[in-house]
């Protein structure tokens, strides 16, 4: 009798187990939160409704100013190059020896008051306020959430520093590295093809928490892509 009961239990387990495994395999990916693809975000910024009063140069020695800042409803964006910002904490990658223009501070500090770590934290640089554009008037601020897109990849970063008021297109060493761009402050960066999408009235807290920046950015990007 015991053998019969045991055989019956084994038979039921054999029938139920494959279904349970299949169900788990089906539902597991749903638990992983991911944001929209690069193409989905880019489709929302295909055309520019210019909000800057003028345009920006991508470099000091650029011949002319060609980059406008554009409005996209829940976000603002610009399409430019990427220069490497190594400012902030001194690290092996970012210091006076590796970067001729190194500055040991960032416009927006960590929660402990220290400068950001450009080698570790993906952040972008916005132009200092000027008659061309005042980023604060567009709902942007230090620690704000941005999606940086290059070559089919999306990196979620924070607004971490300000730069020259007539130049646009700069991000930290870590941002470039994560996007597959040469991060060397001496000869790295890329001349074009980078899209910066910054979400209005957003904040990552604490600013130095990249995991929080990613989860916040994914949520905001999903809402941005899904909106009208």
PDB file of C-alpha atoms in Angstrom:
ATOM      1  CA  UNK A   1       0.000   0.000   0.000  1.00  0.00           C
ATOM      2  CA  UNK A   2       2.809   2.382   0.933  1.00  0.00           C
ATOM      3  CA  UNK A   3       4.470   1.661  -2.411  1.00  0.00           C
ATOM      4  CA  UNK A   4       1.226   2.500  -4.213  1.00  0.00           C
ATOM      5  CA  UNK A   5       0.883   5.816  -2.333  1.00  0.00           C
ATOM      6  CA  UNK A   6       4.499   6.697  -3.055  1.00  0.00           C
ATOM      7  CA  UNK A   7       4.108   5.907  -6.728  1.00  0.00           C
ATOM      8  CA  UNK A   8       0.983   8.047  -6.873  1.00  0.00           C
ATOM      9  CA  UNK A   9       2.809  11.003  -5.274  1.00  0.00           C
ATOM     10  CA  UNK A  10       5.717  10.642  -7.701  1.00  0.00           C
ATOM     11  CA  UNK A  11       3.329  10.527 -10.626  1.00  0.00           C
ATOM     12  CA  UNK A  12       1.574  13.734  -9.510  1.00  0.00           C
ATOM     13  CA  UNK A  13       4.929  15.478  -8.954  1.00  0.00           C
ATOM     14  CA  UNK A  14       6.116  14.446 -12.412  1.00  0.00           C
ATOM     15  CA  UNK A  15       2.992  15.918 -13.945  1.00  0.00           C
ATOM     16  CA  UNK A  16       3.014  19.185 -11.987  1.00  0.00           C
ATOM     17  CA  UNK A  17       6.756  20.002 -11.939  1.00  0.00           C
ATOM     18  CA  UNK A  18       7.230  20.746 -15.677  1.00  0.00           C
ATOM     19  CA  UNK A  19       4.240  23.107 -15.586  1.00  0.00           C
ATOM     20  CA  UNK A  20       5.605  24.913 -12.523  1.00  0.00           C
ATOM     21  CA  UNK A  21       9.032  25.263 -14.121  1.00  0.00           C
ATOM     22  CA  UNK A  22       7.540  26.556 -17.359  1.00  0.00           C
ATOM     23  CA  UNK A  23       5.415  29.038 -15.444  1.00  0.00           C
ATOM     24  CA  UNK A  24       8.413  30.321 -13.500  1.00  0.00           C
ATOM     25  CA  UNK A  25      10.430  30.672 -16.687  1.00  0.00           C
ATOM     26  CA  UNK A  26       7.620  32.676 -18.248  1.00  0.00           C
ATOM     27  CA  UNK A  27       7.100  35.059 -15.345  1.00  0.00           C
ATOM     28  CA  UNK A  28      10.720  35.586 -14.239  1.00  0.00           C
ATOM     29  CA  UNK A  29      11.644  38.120 -16.954  1.00  0.00           C
ATOM     30  CA  UNK A  30       8.628  40.261 -16.007  1.00  0.00           C
ATOM     31  CA  UNK A  31      10.205  40.865 -12.606  1.00  0.00           C
ATOM     32  CA  UNK A  32      13.202  42.577 -14.241  1.00  0.00           C
ATOM     33  CA  UNK A  33      12.435  46.213 -14.888  1.00  0.00           C
ATOM     34  CA  UNK A  34      13.965  47.645 -18.046  1.00  0.00           C
ATOM     35  CA  UNK A  35      13.436  50.933 -19.795  1.00  0.00           C
ATOM     36  CA  UNK A  36      12.608  51.642 -23.420  1.00  0.00           C
ATOM     37  CA  UNK A  37      15.100  51.012 -26.209  1.00  0.00           C
ATOM     38  CA  UNK A  38      17.330  53.657 -27.721  1.00  0.00           C
ATOM     39  CA  UNK A  39      15.189  53.662 -30.874  1.00  0.00           C
ATOM     40  CA  UNK A  40      11.998  54.200 -28.883  1.00  0.00           C
ATOM     41  CA  UNK A  41      13.449  57.225 -27.117  1.00  0.00           C
ATOM     42  CA  UNK A  42      14.980  58.618 -30.298  1.00  0.00           C
ATOM     43  CA  UNK A  43      11.614  58.379 -32.041  1.00  0.00           C
ATOM     44  CA  UNK A  44      10.244  60.860 -29.497  1.00  0.00           C
ATOM     45  CA  UNK A  45      12.993  63.385 -30.233  1.00  0.00           C
ATOM     46  CA  UNK A  46      13.053  63.115 -33.996  1.00  0.00           C
ATOM     47  CA  UNK A  47      12.097  66.766 -34.506  1.00  0.00           C
ATOM     48  CA  UNK A  48      13.219  69.856 -32.627  1.00  0.00           C
ATOM     49  CA  UNK A  49      11.012  72.527 -31.095  1.00  0.00           C
ATOM     50  CA  UNK A  50      13.799  74.929 -30.249  1.00  0.00           C
ATOM     51  CA  UNK A  51      13.633  76.597 -26.852  1.00  0.00           C
ATOM     52  CA  UNK A  52      17.141  78.041 -26.682  1.00  0.00           C
ATOM     53  CA  UNK A  53      17.383  81.594 -27.996  1.00  0.00           C
ATOM     54  CA  UNK A  54      20.426  80.615 -29.975  1.00  0.00           C
ATOM     55  CA  UNK A  55      22.596  77.612 -30.680  1.00  0.00           C
ATOM     56  CA  UNK A  56      25.689  76.178 -29.043  1.00  0.00           C
ATOM     57  CA  UNK A  57      29.119  75.217 -30.294  1.00  0.00           C
ATOM     58  CA  UNK A  58      30.329  71.685 -29.558  1.00  0.00           C
ATOM     59  CA  UNK A  59      33.891  72.867 -28.909  1.00  0.00           C
ATOM     60  CA  UNK A  60      35.674  76.154 -28.235  1.00  0.00           C
ATOM     61  CA  UNK A  61      37.335  76.067 -31.636  1.00  0.00           C
ATOM     62  CA  UNK A  62      34.213  75.014 -33.567  1.00  0.00           C
ATOM     63  CA  UNK A  63      33.572  77.212 -36.578  1.00  0.00           C
ATOM     64  CA  UNK A  64      29.954  77.946 -35.815  1.00  0.00           C
ATOM     65  CA  UNK A  65      27.197  77.266 -33.321  1.00  0.00           C
ATOM     66  CA  UNK A  66      24.992  74.443 -34.625  1.00  0.00           C
ATOM     67  CA  UNK A  67      23.289  72.772 -31.642  1.00  0.00           C
ATOM     68  CA  UNK A  68      19.879  73.948 -30.383  1.00  0.00           C
ATOM     69  CA  UNK A  69      18.208  72.886 -27.145  1.00  0.00           C
ATOM     70  CA  UNK A  70      14.786  71.442 -27.923  1.00  0.00           C
ATOM     71  CA  UNK A  71      11.562  70.912 -25.988  1.00  0.00           C
ATOM     72  CA  UNK A  72       9.846  67.513 -26.014  1.00  0.00           C
ATOM     73  CA  UNK A  73       7.031  67.875 -23.513  1.00  0.00           C
ATOM     74  CA  UNK A  74       8.231  65.998 -20.441  1.00  0.00           C
ATOM     75  CA  UNK A  75      11.870  66.457 -21.398  1.00  0.00           C
ATOM     76  CA  UNK A  76      14.353  68.683 -23.147  1.00  0.00           C
ATOM     77  CA  UNK A  77      17.061  67.368 -25.439  1.00  0.00           C
ATOM     78  CA  UNK A  78      20.021  68.190 -27.614  1.00  0.00           C
ATOM     79  CA  UNK A  79      22.072  66.243 -30.120  1.00  0.00           C
ATOM     80  CA  UNK A  80      25.782  66.890 -30.015  1.00  0.00           C
ATOM     81  CA  UNK A  81      29.223  65.431 -29.488  1.00  0.00           C
ATOM     82  CA  UNK A  82      30.668  64.127 -26.243  1.00  0.00           C
ATOM     83  CA  UNK A  83      33.686  65.717 -24.617  1.00  0.00           C
ATOM     84  CA  UNK A  84      35.046  64.038 -21.491  1.00  0.00           C
ATOM     85  CA  UNK A  85      34.562  65.715 -18.112  1.00  0.00           C
ATOM     86  CA  UNK A  86      36.997  64.444 -15.476  1.00  0.00           C
ATOM     87  CA  UNK A  87      36.263  67.123 -12.879  1.00  0.00           C
ATOM     88  CA  UNK A  88      35.516  66.201  -9.279  1.00  0.00           C
ATOM     89  CA  UNK A  89      37.296  63.760  -7.022  1.00  0.00           C
ATOM     90  CA  UNK A  90      40.900  62.906  -7.839  1.00  0.00           C
ATOM     91  CA  UNK A  91      41.180  59.344  -9.068  1.00  0.00           C
ATOM     92  CA  UNK A  92      43.605  57.266 -11.109  1.00  0.00           C
ATOM     93  CA  UNK A  93      41.635  58.146 -14.219  1.00  0.00           C
ATOM     94  CA  UNK A  94      40.908  61.776 -13.431  1.00  0.00           C
ATOM     95  CA  UNK A  95      43.568  64.117 -12.064  1.00  0.00           C
ATOM     96  CA  UNK A  96      45.928  66.938 -13.078  1.00  0.00           C
ATOM     97  CA  UNK A  97      48.208  64.504 -14.899  1.00  0.00           C
ATOM     98  CA  UNK A  98      45.559  62.777 -16.973  1.00  0.00           C
ATOM     99  CA  UNK A  99      43.523  65.914 -17.746  1.00  0.00           C
ATOM    100  CA  UNK A 100      45.104  69.276 -18.510  1.00  0.00           C
ATOM    101  CA  UNK A 101      41.896  71.038 -17.499  1.00  0.00           C
ATOM    102  CA  UNK A 102      41.138  69.017 -14.369  1.00  0.00           C
ATOM    103  CA  UNK A 103      39.244  70.894 -11.659  1.00  0.00           C
ATOM    104  CA  UNK A 104      38.766  69.222  -8.255  1.00  0.00           C
ATOM    105  CA  UNK A 105      35.120  70.133  -7.863  1.00  0.00           C
ATOM    106  CA  UNK A 106      31.715  69.785  -9.524  1.00  0.00           C
ATOM    107  CA  UNK A 107      28.810  72.224  -9.566  1.00  0.00           C
ATOM    108  CA  UNK A 108      26.619  69.714  -7.771  1.00  0.00           C
ATOM    109  CA  UNK A 109      28.165  67.710  -4.891  1.00  0.00           C
ATOM    110  CA  UNK A 110      27.453  64.301  -3.411  1.00  0.00           C
ATOM    111  CA  UNK A 111      25.135  63.980  -0.431  1.00  0.00           C
ATOM    112  CA  UNK A 112      28.195  64.101   1.854  1.00  0.00           C
ATOM    113  CA  UNK A 113      29.379  67.379   0.359  1.00  0.00           C
ATOM    114  CA  UNK A 114      32.269  65.877  -1.627  1.00  0.00           C
ATOM    115  CA  UNK A 115      32.587  66.488  -5.387  1.00  0.00           C
ATOM    116  CA  UNK A 116      31.228  63.844  -7.716  1.00  0.00           C
ATOM    117  CA  UNK A 117      33.499  61.055  -8.943  1.00  0.00           C
ATOM    118  CA  UNK A 118      33.693  61.349 -12.739  1.00  0.00           C
ATOM    119  CA  UNK A 119      35.486  58.013 -13.089  1.00  0.00           C
ATOM    120  CA  UNK A 120      32.742  56.185 -11.215  1.00  0.00           C
ATOM    121  CA  UNK A 121      29.510  58.122 -11.700  1.00  0.00           C
ATOM    122  CA  UNK A 122      27.773  58.670 -15.031  1.00  0.00           C
ATOM    123  CA  UNK A 123      26.841  62.343 -15.142  1.00  0.00           C
ATOM    124  CA  UNK A 124      26.366  64.966 -17.819  1.00  0.00           C
ATOM    125  CA  UNK A 125      27.327  68.622 -18.035  1.00  0.00           C
ATOM    126  CA  UNK A 126      24.837  71.361 -18.864  1.00  0.00           C
ATOM    127  CA  UNK A 127      25.916  74.787 -20.128  1.00  0.00           C
ATOM    128  CA  UNK A 128      26.021  77.499 -17.488  1.00  0.00           C
ATOM    129  CA  UNK A 129      23.032  79.825 -17.659  1.00  0.00           C
ATOM    130  CA  UNK A 130      23.266  82.555 -20.267  1.00  0.00           C
ATOM    131  CA  UNK A 131      21.149  84.565 -22.664  1.00  0.00           C
ATOM    132  CA  UNK A 132      21.129  81.502 -24.911  1.00  0.00           C
ATOM    133  CA  UNK A 133      19.432  79.231 -22.393  1.00  0.00           C
ATOM    134  CA  UNK A 134      18.891  78.873 -18.661  1.00  0.00           C
ATOM    135  CA  UNK A 135      18.581  75.183 -17.835  1.00  0.00           C
ATOM    136  CA  UNK A 136      16.711  75.925 -14.582  1.00  0.00           C
ATOM    137  CA  UNK A 137      13.936  77.650 -16.525  1.00  0.00           C
ATOM    138  CA  UNK A 138      13.363  74.356 -18.349  1.00  0.00           C
ATOM    139  CA  UNK A 139      12.841  72.381 -15.147  1.00  0.00           C
ATOM    140  CA  UNK A 140      16.388  70.994 -14.986  1.00  0.00           C
ATOM    141  CA  UNK A 141      18.575  70.977 -11.883  1.00  0.00           C
ATOM    142  CA  UNK A 142      21.533  69.282 -10.296  1.00  0.00           C
ATOM    143  CA  UNK A 143      20.786  65.604  -9.784  1.00  0.00           C
ATOM    144  CA  UNK A 144      18.157  65.634 -12.510  1.00  0.00           C
ATOM    145  CA  UNK A 145      17.657  62.469 -14.535  1.00  0.00           C
ATOM    146  CA  UNK A 146      18.874  62.149 -18.127  1.00  0.00           C
ATOM    147  CA  UNK A 147      19.085  59.430 -20.762  1.00  0.00           C
ATOM    148  CA  UNK A 148      22.238  59.581 -22.880  1.00  0.00           C
ATOM    149  CA  UNK A 149      22.029  57.670 -26.147  1.00  0.00           C
ATOM    150  CA  UNK A 150      24.822  56.604 -28.455  1.00  0.00           C
ATOM    151  CA  UNK A 151      25.178  53.841 -31.021  1.00  0.00           C
ATOM    152  CA  UNK A 152      22.023  52.025 -29.900  1.00  0.00           C
ATOM    153  CA  UNK A 153      22.866  52.151 -26.194  1.00  0.00           C
ATOM    154  CA  UNK A 154      21.090  54.040 -23.411  1.00  0.00           C
ATOM    155  CA  UNK A 155      22.922  55.196 -20.297  1.00  0.00           C
ATOM    156  CA  UNK A 156      21.008  56.837 -17.462  1.00  0.00           C
ATOM    157  CA  UNK A 157      22.951  59.649 -15.867  1.00  0.00           C
ATOM    158  CA  UNK A 158      22.444  62.650 -13.612  1.00  0.00           C
ATOM    159  CA  UNK A 159      23.060  66.329 -14.212  1.00  0.00           C
ATOM    160  CA  UNK A 160      26.326  66.652 -12.316  1.00  0.00           C
ATOM    161  CA  UNK A 161      28.209  69.713 -13.504  1.00  0.00           C
ATOM    162  CA  UNK A 162      27.967  72.941 -15.463  1.00  0.00           C
ATOM    163  CA  UNK A 163      30.275  74.033 -18.240  1.00  0.00           C
ATOM    164  CA  UNK A 164      31.008  77.008 -20.519  1.00  0.00           C
ATOM    165  CA  UNK A 165      27.896  78.984 -21.386  1.00  0.00           C
ATOM    166  CA  UNK A 166      28.387  78.741 -25.148  1.00  0.00           C
ATOM    167  CA  UNK A 167      29.391  75.062 -25.462  1.00  0.00           C
ATOM    168  CA  UNK A 168      27.290  71.908 -25.166  1.00  0.00           C
ATOM    169  CA  UNK A 169      27.967  68.164 -25.333  1.00  0.00           C
ATOM    170  CA  UNK A 170      29.975  66.886 -22.373  1.00  0.00           C
ATOM    171  CA  UNK A 171      29.716  63.986 -19.926  1.00  0.00           C
ATOM    172  CA  UNK A 172      31.777  62.223 -17.303  1.00  0.00           C
ATOM    173  CA  UNK A 173      34.461  59.617 -17.830  1.00  0.00           C
ATOM    174  CA  UNK A 174      32.068  56.937 -16.537  1.00  0.00           C
ATOM    175  CA  UNK A 175      29.285  57.946 -18.944  1.00  0.00           C
ATOM    176  CA  UNK A 176      31.574  57.623 -21.938  1.00  0.00           C
ATOM    177  CA  UNK A 177      33.017  54.310 -20.763  1.00  0.00           C
ATOM    178  CA  UNK A 178      29.567  52.773 -20.231  1.00  0.00           C
ATOM    179  CA  UNK A 179      28.497  53.834 -23.730  1.00  0.00           C
ATOM    180  CA  UNK A 180      31.586  52.336 -25.371  1.00  0.00           C
ATOM    181  CA  UNK A 181      33.161  55.739 -26.068  1.00  0.00           C
ATOM    182  CA  UNK A 182      36.858  56.281 -25.388  1.00  0.00           C
ATOM    183  CA  UNK A 183      36.804  57.977 -21.943  1.00  0.00           C
ATOM    184  CA  UNK A 184      40.369  59.301 -21.977  1.00  0.00           C
ATOM    185  CA  UNK A 185      40.169  63.044 -21.194  1.00  0.00           C
ATOM    186  CA  UNK A 186      43.200  63.701 -23.421  1.00  0.00           C
ATOM    187  CA  UNK A 187      42.063  62.033 -26.627  1.00  0.00           C
ATOM    188  CA  UNK A 188      38.668  60.466 -25.928  1.00  0.00           C
ATOM    189  CA  UNK A 189      35.104  61.446 -26.652  1.00  0.00           C
ATOM    190  CA  UNK A 190      33.261  61.397 -29.951  1.00  0.00           C
ATOM    191  CA  UNK A 191      32.579  64.148 -32.499  1.00  0.00           C
ATOM    192  CA  UNK A 192      28.854  63.534 -33.023  1.00  0.00           C
ATOM    193  CA  UNK A 193      25.959  61.123 -32.665  1.00  0.00           C
ATOM    194  CA  UNK A 194      25.152  61.580 -28.976  1.00  0.00           C
ATOM    195  CA  UNK A 195      21.622  62.467 -27.842  1.00  0.00           C
ATOM    196  CA  UNK A 196      21.013  63.893 -24.386  1.00  0.00           C
ATOM    197  CA  UNK A 197      17.430  63.662 -23.078  1.00  0.00           C
ATOM    198  CA  UNK A 198      16.859  65.279 -19.681  1.00  0.00           C
ATOM    199  CA  UNK A 199      13.567  64.858 -17.868  1.00  0.00           C
ATOM    200  CA  UNK A 200      11.932  67.970 -16.456  1.00  0.00           C
ATOM    201  CA  UNK A 201      11.468  68.398 -12.697  1.00  0.00           C
ATOM    202  CA  UNK A 202      13.216  65.103 -11.960  1.00  0.00           C
ATOM    203  CA  UNK A 203      15.667  64.230  -9.215  1.00  0.00           C
ATOM    204  CA  UNK A 204      17.882  61.319  -8.240  1.00  0.00           C
ATOM    205  CA  UNK A 205      18.509  61.060  -4.529  1.00  0.00           C
ATOM    206  CA  UNK A 206      21.237  60.705  -3.549  1.00  0.00           C
ATOM    207  CA  UNK A 207      22.859  62.118  -6.653  1.00  0.00           C
ATOM    208  CA  UNK A 208      25.798  59.687  -6.434  1.00  0.00           C
ATOM    209  CA  UNK A 209      23.607  56.549  -6.470  1.00  0.00           C
ATOM    210  CA  UNK A 210      23.844  55.244 -10.030  1.00  0.00           C
ATOM    211  CA  UNK A 211      21.433  52.376  -9.345  1.00  0.00           C
ATOM    212  CA  UNK A 212      18.839  54.964  -8.310  1.00  0.00           C
ATOM    213  CA  UNK A 213      19.643  57.013 -11.408  1.00  0.00           C
ATOM    214  CA  UNK A 214      19.038  53.976 -13.594  1.00  0.00           C
ATOM    215  CA  UNK A 215      15.728  52.960 -12.003  1.00  0.00           C
ATOM    216  CA  UNK A 216      14.474  56.556 -11.945  1.00  0.00           C
ATOM    217  CA  UNK A 217      15.579  57.120 -15.523  1.00  0.00           C
ATOM    218  CA  UNK A 218      13.925  53.947 -16.750  1.00  0.00           C
ATOM    219  CA  UNK A 219      10.605  54.936 -15.204  1.00  0.00           C
ATOM    220  CA  UNK A 220      10.749  58.465 -16.587  1.00  0.00           C
ATOM    221  CA  UNK A 221      11.844  57.259 -20.020  1.00  0.00           C
ATOM    222  CA  UNK A 222       8.970  54.761 -20.113  1.00  0.00           C
ATOM    223  CA  UNK A 223       6.486  57.525 -19.264  1.00  0.00           C
ATOM    224  CA  UNK A 224       8.108  59.790 -21.856  1.00  0.00           C
ATOM    225  CA  UNK A 225       7.921  57.174 -24.611  1.00  0.00           C
ATOM    226  CA  UNK A 226       4.355  56.230 -23.671  1.00  0.00           C
ATOM    227  CA  UNK A 227       3.089  59.815 -23.564  1.00  0.00           C
ATOM    228  CA  UNK A 228       1.563  61.807 -26.367  1.00  0.00           C
TER     229      UNK A 228
END
